[in-house]
C-alpha atoms as a PDB file:
ATOM      1  CA  UNK A   1      70.722 -55.900   1.481  1.00  0.00           C
ATOM      2  CA  UNK A   2      70.241 -54.401   4.467  1.00  0.00           C
ATOM      3  CA  UNK A   3      69.313 -56.680   7.254  1.00  0.00           C
ATOM      4  CA  UNK A   4      66.283 -55.657   9.539  1.00  0.00           C
ATOM      5  CA  UNK A   5      66.318 -56.178  12.936  1.00  0.00           C
ATOM      6  CA  UNK A   6      63.338 -55.305  16.091  1.00  0.00           C
ATOM      7  CA  UNK A   7      63.712 -52.649  18.170  1.00  0.00           C
ATOM      8  CA  UNK A   8      64.079 -54.010  21.883  1.00  0.00           C
ATOM      9  CA  UNK A   9      60.202 -53.124  24.021  1.00  0.00           C
ATOM     10  CA  UNK A  10      60.947 -49.874  25.471  1.00  0.00           C
ATOM     11  CA  UNK A  11      60.059 -48.539  29.036  1.00  0.00           C
ATOM     12  CA  UNK A  12      59.536 -45.403  29.905  1.00  0.00           C
ATOM     13  CA  UNK A  13      62.319 -43.672  32.855  1.00  0.00           C
ATOM     14  CA  UNK A  14      59.104 -43.574  35.095  1.00  0.00           C
ATOM     15  CA  UNK A  15      58.352 -46.952  34.005  1.00  0.00           C
ATOM     16  CA  UNK A  16      61.738 -48.384  35.053  1.00  0.00           C
ATOM     17  CA  UNK A  17      61.908 -46.621  38.182  1.00  0.00           C
ATOM     18  CA  UNK A  18      58.216 -47.629  39.571  1.00  0.00           C
ATOM     19  CA  UNK A  19      59.915 -51.433  38.515  1.00  0.00           C
ATOM     20  CA  UNK A  20      60.037 -53.725  41.159  1.00  0.00           C
ATOM     21  CA  UNK A  21      64.337 -54.591  42.264  1.00  0.00           C
ATOM     22  CA  UNK A  22      65.330 -51.464  40.622  1.00  0.00           C
ATOM     23  CA  UNK A  23      66.054 -49.156  43.538  1.00  0.00           C
ATOM     24  CA  UNK A  24      69.991 -49.028  43.102  1.00  0.00           C
ATOM     25  CA  UNK A  25      69.017 -47.956  39.562  1.00  0.00           C
ATOM     26  CA  UNK A  26      69.186 -45.066  38.099  1.00  0.00           C
ATOM     27  CA  UNK A  27      68.198 -43.436  34.543  1.00  0.00           C
ATOM     28  CA  UNK A  28      70.941 -40.994  33.302  1.00  0.00           C
ATOM     29  CA  UNK A  29      70.978 -39.833  29.182  1.00  0.00           C
ATOM     30  CA  UNK A  30      69.579 -43.321  27.318  1.00  0.00           C
ATOM     31  CA  UNK A  31      70.420 -46.085  30.025  1.00  0.00           C
ATOM     32  CA  UNK A  32      69.875 -47.646  33.345  1.00  0.00           C
ATOM     33  CA  UNK A  33      72.590 -47.374  35.259  1.00  0.00           C
ATOM     34  CA  UNK A  34      73.988 -48.505  38.629  1.00  0.00           C
ATOM     35  CA  UNK A  35      76.399 -47.986  41.106  1.00  0.00           C
ATOM     36  CA  UNK A  36      77.309 -50.164  43.359  1.00  0.00           C
ATOM     37  CA  UNK A  37      80.263 -48.747  46.649  1.00  0.00           C
ATOM     38  CA  UNK A  38      82.139 -51.676  47.427  1.00  0.00           C
ATOM     39  CA  UNK A  39      85.129 -50.470  49.686  1.00  0.00           C
ATOM     40  CA  UNK A  40      87.947 -51.264  48.030  1.00  0.00           C
ATOM     41  CA  UNK A  41      89.461 -51.762  44.781  1.00  0.00           C
ATOM     42  CA  UNK A  42      90.350 -55.883  45.672  1.00  0.00           C
ATOM     43  CA  UNK A  43      86.512 -55.980  46.308  1.00  0.00           C
ATOM     44  CA  UNK A  44      85.498 -53.799  42.941  1.00  0.00           C
ATOM     45  CA  UNK A  45      87.441 -56.188  41.406  1.00  0.00           C
ATOM     46  CA  UNK A  46      85.859 -59.408  42.140  1.00  0.00           C
ATOM     47  CA  UNK A  47      82.507 -57.655  42.207  1.00  0.00           C
ATOM     48  CA  UNK A  48      83.433 -56.802  38.471  1.00  0.00           C
ATOM     49  CA  UNK A  49      84.620 -60.616  38.204  1.00  0.00           C
ATOM     50  CA  UNK A  50      81.479 -62.039  39.279  1.00  0.00           C
ATOM     51  CA  UNK A  51      79.078 -60.157  37.338  1.00  0.00           C
ATOM     52  CA  UNK A  52      81.490 -61.406  33.779  1.00  0.00           C
END
């Protein structure tokens, strides 16, 4: 037996770039990515911990 799942709604890269609040994000490959300069490894670790 095969479970069927519906695919999430998709938007084009252009629609994504034109969306509000995505200034720090870039469309690469098949998804959106963001890079955040933290200034230090310790600050980067705190950011990762805060994201979960």
